[in-house]
Coordinates of C-alpha atoms and ligand atoms in Angstrom, one line a residue:
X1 CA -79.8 103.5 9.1
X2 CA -78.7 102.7 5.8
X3 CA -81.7 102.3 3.2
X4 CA -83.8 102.1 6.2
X5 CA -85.9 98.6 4.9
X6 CA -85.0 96.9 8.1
X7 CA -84.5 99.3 11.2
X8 CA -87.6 101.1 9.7
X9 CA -89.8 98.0 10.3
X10 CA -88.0 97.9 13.9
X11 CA -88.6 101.3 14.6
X12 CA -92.7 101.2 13.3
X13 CA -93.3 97.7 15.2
X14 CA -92.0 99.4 18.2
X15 CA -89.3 96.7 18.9
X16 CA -86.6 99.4 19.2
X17 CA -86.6 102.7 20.1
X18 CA -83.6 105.1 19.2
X19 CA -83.4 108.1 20.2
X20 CA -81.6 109.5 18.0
X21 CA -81.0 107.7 13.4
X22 CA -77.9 108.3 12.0
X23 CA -78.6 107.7 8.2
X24 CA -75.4 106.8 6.5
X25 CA -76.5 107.7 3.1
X26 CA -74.9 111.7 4.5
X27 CA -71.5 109.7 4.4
X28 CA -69.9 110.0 1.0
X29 CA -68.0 107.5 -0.8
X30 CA -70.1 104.4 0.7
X31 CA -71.6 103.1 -1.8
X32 CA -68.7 102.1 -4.6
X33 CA -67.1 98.9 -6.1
X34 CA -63.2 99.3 -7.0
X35 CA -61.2 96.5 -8.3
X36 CA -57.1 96.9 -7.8
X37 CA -54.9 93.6 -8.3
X38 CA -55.7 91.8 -5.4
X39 CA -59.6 92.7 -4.4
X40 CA -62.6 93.8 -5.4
X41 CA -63.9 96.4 -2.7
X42 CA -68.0 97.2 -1.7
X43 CA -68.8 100.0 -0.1
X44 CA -71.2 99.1 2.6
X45 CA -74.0 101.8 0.8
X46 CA -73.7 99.6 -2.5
X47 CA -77.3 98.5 -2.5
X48 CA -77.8 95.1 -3.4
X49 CA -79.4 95.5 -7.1
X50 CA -75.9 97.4 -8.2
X51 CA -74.6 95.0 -6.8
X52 CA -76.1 92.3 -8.7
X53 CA -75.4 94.0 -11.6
X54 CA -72.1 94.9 -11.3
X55 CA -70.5 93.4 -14.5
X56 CA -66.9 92.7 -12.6
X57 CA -68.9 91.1 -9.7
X58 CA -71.0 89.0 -12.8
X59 CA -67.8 87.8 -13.8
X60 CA -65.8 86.9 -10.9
X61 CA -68.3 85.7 -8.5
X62 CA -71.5 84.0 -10.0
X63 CA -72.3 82.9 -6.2
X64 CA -72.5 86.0 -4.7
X65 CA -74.8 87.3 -7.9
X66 CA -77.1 84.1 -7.1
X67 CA -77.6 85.0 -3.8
X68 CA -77.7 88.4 -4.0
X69 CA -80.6 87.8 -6.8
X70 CA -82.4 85.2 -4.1
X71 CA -83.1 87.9 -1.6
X72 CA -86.0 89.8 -0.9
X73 CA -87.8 92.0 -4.1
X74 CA -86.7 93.8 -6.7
X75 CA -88.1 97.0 -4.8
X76 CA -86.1 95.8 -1.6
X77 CA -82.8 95.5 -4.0
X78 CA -83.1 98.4 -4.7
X79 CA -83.0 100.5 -1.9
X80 CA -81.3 97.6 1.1
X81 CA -77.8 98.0 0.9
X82 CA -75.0 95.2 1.2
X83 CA -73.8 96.2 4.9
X84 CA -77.8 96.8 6.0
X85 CA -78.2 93.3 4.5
X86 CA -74.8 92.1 6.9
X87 CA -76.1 93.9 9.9
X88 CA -80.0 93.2 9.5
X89 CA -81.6 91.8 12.7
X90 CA -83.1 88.4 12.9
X91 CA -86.3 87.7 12.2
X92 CA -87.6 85.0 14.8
X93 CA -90.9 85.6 15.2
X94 CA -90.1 86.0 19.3
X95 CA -88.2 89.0 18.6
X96 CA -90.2 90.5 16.1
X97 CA -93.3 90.4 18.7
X98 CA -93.3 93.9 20.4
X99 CA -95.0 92.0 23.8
X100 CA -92.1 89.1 24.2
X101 CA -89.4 90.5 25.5
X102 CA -86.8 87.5 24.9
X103 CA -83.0 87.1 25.8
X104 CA -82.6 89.1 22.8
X105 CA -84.6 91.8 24.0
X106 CA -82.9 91.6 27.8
X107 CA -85.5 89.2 29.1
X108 CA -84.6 86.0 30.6
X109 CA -86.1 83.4 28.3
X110 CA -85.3 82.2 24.7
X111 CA -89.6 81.4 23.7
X112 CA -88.5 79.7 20.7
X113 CA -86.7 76.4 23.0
X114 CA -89.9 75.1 23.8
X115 CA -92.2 77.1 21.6
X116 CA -92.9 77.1 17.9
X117 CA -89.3 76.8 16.2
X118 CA -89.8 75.2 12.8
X119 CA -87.8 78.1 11.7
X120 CA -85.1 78.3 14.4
X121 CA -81.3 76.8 14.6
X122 CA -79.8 73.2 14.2
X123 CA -76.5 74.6 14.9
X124 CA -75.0 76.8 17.6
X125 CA -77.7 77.9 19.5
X126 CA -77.6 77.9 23.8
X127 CA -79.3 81.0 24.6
X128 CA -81.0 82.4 22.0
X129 CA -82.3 79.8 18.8
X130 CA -82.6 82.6 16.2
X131 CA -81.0 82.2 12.2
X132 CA -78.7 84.1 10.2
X133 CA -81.6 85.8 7.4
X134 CA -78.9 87.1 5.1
X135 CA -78.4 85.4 1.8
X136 CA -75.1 87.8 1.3
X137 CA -73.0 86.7 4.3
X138 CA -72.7 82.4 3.5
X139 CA -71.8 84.0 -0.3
X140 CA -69.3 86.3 1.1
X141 CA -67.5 84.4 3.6
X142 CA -67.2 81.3 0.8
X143 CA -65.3 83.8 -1.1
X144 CA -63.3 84.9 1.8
X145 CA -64.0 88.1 2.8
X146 CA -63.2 90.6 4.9
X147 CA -64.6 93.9 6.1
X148 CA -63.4 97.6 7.0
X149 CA -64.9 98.8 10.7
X150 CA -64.8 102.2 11.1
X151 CA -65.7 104.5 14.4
X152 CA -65.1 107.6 16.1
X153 CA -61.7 107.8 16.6
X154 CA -61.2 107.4 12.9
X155 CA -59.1 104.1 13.0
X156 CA -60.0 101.3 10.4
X157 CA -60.0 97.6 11.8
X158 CA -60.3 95.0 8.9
X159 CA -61.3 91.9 9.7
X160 CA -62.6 88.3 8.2
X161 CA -66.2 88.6 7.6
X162 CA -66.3 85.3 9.7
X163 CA -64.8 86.6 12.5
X164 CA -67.5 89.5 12.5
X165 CA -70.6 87.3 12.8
X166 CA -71.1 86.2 16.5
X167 CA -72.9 83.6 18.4
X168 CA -75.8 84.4 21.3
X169 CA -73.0 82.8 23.5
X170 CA -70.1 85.9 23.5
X171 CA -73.3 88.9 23.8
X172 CA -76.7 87.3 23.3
X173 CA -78.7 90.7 22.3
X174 CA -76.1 91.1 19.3
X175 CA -74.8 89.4 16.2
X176 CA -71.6 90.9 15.7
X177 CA -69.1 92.2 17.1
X178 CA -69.8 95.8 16.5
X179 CA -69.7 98.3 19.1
X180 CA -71.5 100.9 19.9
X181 CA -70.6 104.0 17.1
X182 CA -69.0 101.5 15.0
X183 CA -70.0 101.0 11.4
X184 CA -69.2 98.5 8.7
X185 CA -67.6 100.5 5.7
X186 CA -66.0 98.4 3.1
X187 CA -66.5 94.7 2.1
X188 CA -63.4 93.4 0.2
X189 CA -63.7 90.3 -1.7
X190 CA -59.8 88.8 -3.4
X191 CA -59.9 88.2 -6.7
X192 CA -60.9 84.7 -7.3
X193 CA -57.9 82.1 -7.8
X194 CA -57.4 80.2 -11.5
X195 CA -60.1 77.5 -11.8
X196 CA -62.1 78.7 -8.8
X197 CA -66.0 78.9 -8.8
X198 CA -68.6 79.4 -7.0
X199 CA -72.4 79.1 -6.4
X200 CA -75.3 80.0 -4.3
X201 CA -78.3 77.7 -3.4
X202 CA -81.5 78.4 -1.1
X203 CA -84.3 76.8 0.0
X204 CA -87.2 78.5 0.7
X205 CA -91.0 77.3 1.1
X206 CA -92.7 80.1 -1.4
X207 CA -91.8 80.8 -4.9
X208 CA -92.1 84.6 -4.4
X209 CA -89.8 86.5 -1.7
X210 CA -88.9 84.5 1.4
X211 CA -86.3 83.9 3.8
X212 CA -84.2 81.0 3.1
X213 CA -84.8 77.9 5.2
X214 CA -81.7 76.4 4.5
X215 CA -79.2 78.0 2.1
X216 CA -76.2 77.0 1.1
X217 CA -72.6 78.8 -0.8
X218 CA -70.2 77.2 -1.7
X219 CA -66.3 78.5 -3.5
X220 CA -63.4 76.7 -4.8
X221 CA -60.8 75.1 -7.3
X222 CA -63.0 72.2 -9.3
X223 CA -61.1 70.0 -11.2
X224 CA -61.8 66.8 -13.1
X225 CA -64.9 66.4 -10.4
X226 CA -62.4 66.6 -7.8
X227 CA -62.9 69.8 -4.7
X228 CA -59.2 70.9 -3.8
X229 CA -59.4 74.4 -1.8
X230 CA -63.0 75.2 -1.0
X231 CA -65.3 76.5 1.5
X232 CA -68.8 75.5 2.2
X233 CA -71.0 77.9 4.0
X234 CA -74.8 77.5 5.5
X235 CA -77.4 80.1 5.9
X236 CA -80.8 79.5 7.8
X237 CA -79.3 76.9 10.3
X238 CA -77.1 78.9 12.8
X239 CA -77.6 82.1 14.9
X240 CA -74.1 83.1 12.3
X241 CA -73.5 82.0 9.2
X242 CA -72.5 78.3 9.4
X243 CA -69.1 76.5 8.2
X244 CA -69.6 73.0 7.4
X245 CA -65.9 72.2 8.0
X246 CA -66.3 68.6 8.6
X247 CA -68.0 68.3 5.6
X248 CA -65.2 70.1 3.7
X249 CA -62.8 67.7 5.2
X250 CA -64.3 64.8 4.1
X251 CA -65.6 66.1 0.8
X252 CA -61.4 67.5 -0.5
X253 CA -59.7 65.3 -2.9
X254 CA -62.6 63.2 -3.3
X255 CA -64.4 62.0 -6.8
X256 CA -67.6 64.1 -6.5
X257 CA -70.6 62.1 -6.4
X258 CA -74.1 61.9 -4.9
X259 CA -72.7 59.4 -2.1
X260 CA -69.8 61.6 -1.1
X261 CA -71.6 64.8 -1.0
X262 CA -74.4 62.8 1.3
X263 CA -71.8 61.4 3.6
X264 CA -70.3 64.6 3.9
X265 CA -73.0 66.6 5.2
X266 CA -73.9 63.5 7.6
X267 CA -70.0 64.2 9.1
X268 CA -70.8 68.0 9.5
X269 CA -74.9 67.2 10.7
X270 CA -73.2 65.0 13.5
X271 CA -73.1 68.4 15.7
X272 CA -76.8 69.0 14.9
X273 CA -78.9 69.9 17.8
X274 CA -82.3 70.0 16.3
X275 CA -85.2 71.7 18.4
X276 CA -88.2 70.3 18.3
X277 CA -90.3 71.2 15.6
X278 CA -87.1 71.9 13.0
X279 CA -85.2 68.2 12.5
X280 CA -86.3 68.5 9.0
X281 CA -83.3 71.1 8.5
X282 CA -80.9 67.9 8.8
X283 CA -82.4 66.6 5.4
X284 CA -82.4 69.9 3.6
X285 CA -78.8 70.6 4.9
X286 CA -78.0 67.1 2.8
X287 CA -79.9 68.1 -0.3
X288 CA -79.4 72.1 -0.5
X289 CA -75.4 70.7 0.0
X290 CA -75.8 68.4 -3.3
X291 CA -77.9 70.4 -5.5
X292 CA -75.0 73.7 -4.6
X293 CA -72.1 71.2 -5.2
X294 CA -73.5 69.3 -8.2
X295 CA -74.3 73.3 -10.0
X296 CA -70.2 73.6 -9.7
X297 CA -68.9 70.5 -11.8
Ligands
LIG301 C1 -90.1 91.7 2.9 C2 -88.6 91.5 3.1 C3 -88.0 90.4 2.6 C4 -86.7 90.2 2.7 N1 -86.1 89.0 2.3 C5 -84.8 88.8 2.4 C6 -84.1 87.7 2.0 O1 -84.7 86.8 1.4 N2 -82.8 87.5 2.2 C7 -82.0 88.5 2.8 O2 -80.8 88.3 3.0 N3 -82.6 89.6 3.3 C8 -84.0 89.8 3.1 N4 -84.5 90.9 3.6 C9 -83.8 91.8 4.4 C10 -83.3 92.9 3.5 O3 -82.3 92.4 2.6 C11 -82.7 93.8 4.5 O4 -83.8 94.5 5.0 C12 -81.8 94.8 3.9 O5 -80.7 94.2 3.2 C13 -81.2 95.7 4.9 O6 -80.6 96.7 4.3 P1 -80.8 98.2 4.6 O7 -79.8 98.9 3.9 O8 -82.2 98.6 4.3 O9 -80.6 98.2 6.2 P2 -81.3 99.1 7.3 O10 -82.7 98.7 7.5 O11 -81.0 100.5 7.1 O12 -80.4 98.6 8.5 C14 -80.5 97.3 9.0 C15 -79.7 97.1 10.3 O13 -78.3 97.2 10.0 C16 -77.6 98.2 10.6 N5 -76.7 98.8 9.6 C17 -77.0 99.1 8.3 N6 -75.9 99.5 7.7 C18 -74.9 99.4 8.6 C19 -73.5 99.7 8.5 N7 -72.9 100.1 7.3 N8 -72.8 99.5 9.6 C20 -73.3 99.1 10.7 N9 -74.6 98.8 10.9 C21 -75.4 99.0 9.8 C22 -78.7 99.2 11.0 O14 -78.4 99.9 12.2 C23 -79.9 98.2 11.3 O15 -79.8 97.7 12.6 C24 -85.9 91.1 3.4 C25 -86.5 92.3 4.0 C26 -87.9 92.5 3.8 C27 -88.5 93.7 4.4

């Protein structure tokens, strides 16, 4: 447990049942951001509304500010922390139900393939349809991230964040590639290149708190309208957070317009797989991509 506004929720709706919480707030030295020359570095404790407020981050990564402003309340800021809001469980309405037990739970059905999924994945589902909630992971892996694993034997992996996200595919009742007694300790952002920026965009049906529907972040060198080295990433589509990478590819070295940005995000939607309730997504993938790209130039 880290501030306890997730696994709380799961522990009172009776959709898991630990037998034993390890709250991480007894760990010291969690909860810090350090800059040296090459990175800035999170401590997986930093709750969300430090981070937000965290003049270095203000400066360097405007995205990751946006999208760490979109998410939840300000009460919720407050006390979630940046690696609770990596590792937070989905929130498919399937799973959440304490009486369907769903491939995610160990049954033998994923409800959402032929049930209500208005809600549920475009991209990369199979055996499970749920979505990425976090608004902090498409920010983070735009800018490149990477985070520190730590377990019991004391070593300290560090990975990409991309890596750590994982489809229903590789272990369908978890999202990353933890293992058991493993925690996520450090998120370490480099310092952004000359010329780079970066911003945060998310649908969402209500005007107060909400999940995004589709999100989008996106990080790179502008210049003169032009996208050289950038990354676009999608939340709210994808069991992980989703690369459009066909959508880069076709967008680099191009004049930025409307037309360019469309076409793009018609190259990536090509691997759509729409459920279906949710083929709406495709059209907010094209728009949430042009109204993120257009707030860059
Ligand atoms: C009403 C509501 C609205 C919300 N809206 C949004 C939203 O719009 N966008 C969004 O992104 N999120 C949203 N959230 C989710 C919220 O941001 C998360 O609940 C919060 O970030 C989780 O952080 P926490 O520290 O409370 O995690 P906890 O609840 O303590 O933990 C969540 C999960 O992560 C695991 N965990 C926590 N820290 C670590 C760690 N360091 N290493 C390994 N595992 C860890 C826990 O075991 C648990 O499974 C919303 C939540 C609520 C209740």
């Amino acid at each position: 447990m880290a501030g306890g506004t997730d696994i709380l929720d799961e522990i009172k709706n009776k959709i898991i049942a630990p037998e034993v919480v390890v709250d991480l707030k007894s760990v010291p030295g969690l909860s810090t951001i350090k800059t040296d020359k090459k990175h800035v570095a999170i401590g997986a404790m930093t709750n969300v509304a430090d981070l937000a407020e965290n003049p270095i981050i203000r400066e360097k990564f405007p995205g990751l500010v946006e999208a760490a402003l979109s998410l939840a309340t300000p009460q919720l800021r407050n006390v979630g922390t940046v690696g609770g809001n990596l590792c937070q469980r989905p929130r498919c309405w399937y799973y959440r139900d304490p009486d369907t037990i769903c491939r995610k739970k160990g049954g033998s059905r994923c409800y959402a393939f032929r049930g209500k999924n208005r809600y549920h994945a475009i991209f990369g589902g199979g055996l499970c349809y749920i979505v990425h909630p976090s608004d902090l992971a498409p920010a983070l892996i735009s800018l490149e991230a990477e985070v520190m694993i730590n377990g019991p034997t004391g070593k300290k992996d560090i990975l990409k964040l991309d890596d750590f996200f994982s489809l229903p595919q590789n272990n369908v009742r978890r999202e990353n590639i933890l293992e058991p007694h493993q925690v996520l300790s450090e998120i370490r952002i480099p310092l952004p290149k000359n010329g780079a920026k970066s911003a945060y965009f998310k649908f969402k049906e209500r005007g107060t708190w909400d999940f995004a529907v589709v999100s989008a972040a996106v990080n790179g060198i502008v210049s003169n309208g032009v996208f050289r080295d950038f990354k676009i990433v999608l939340g709210g589509v994808a069991p992980i957070p989703w690369r459009l990478k066909k959508a880069e590819d076709f967008i680099r070295g191009k004049q930025l317009s409307e037309d360019v940005i469309r076409q793009g995000a018609r190259k990536a939607l090509a691997d759509a797989r729409p459920l279906t309730e949710n083929a709406y997504k495709m059209d907010l993938v094209e728009a949430v991509l042009h109204a993120v790209i257009s707030s860059t130039v």
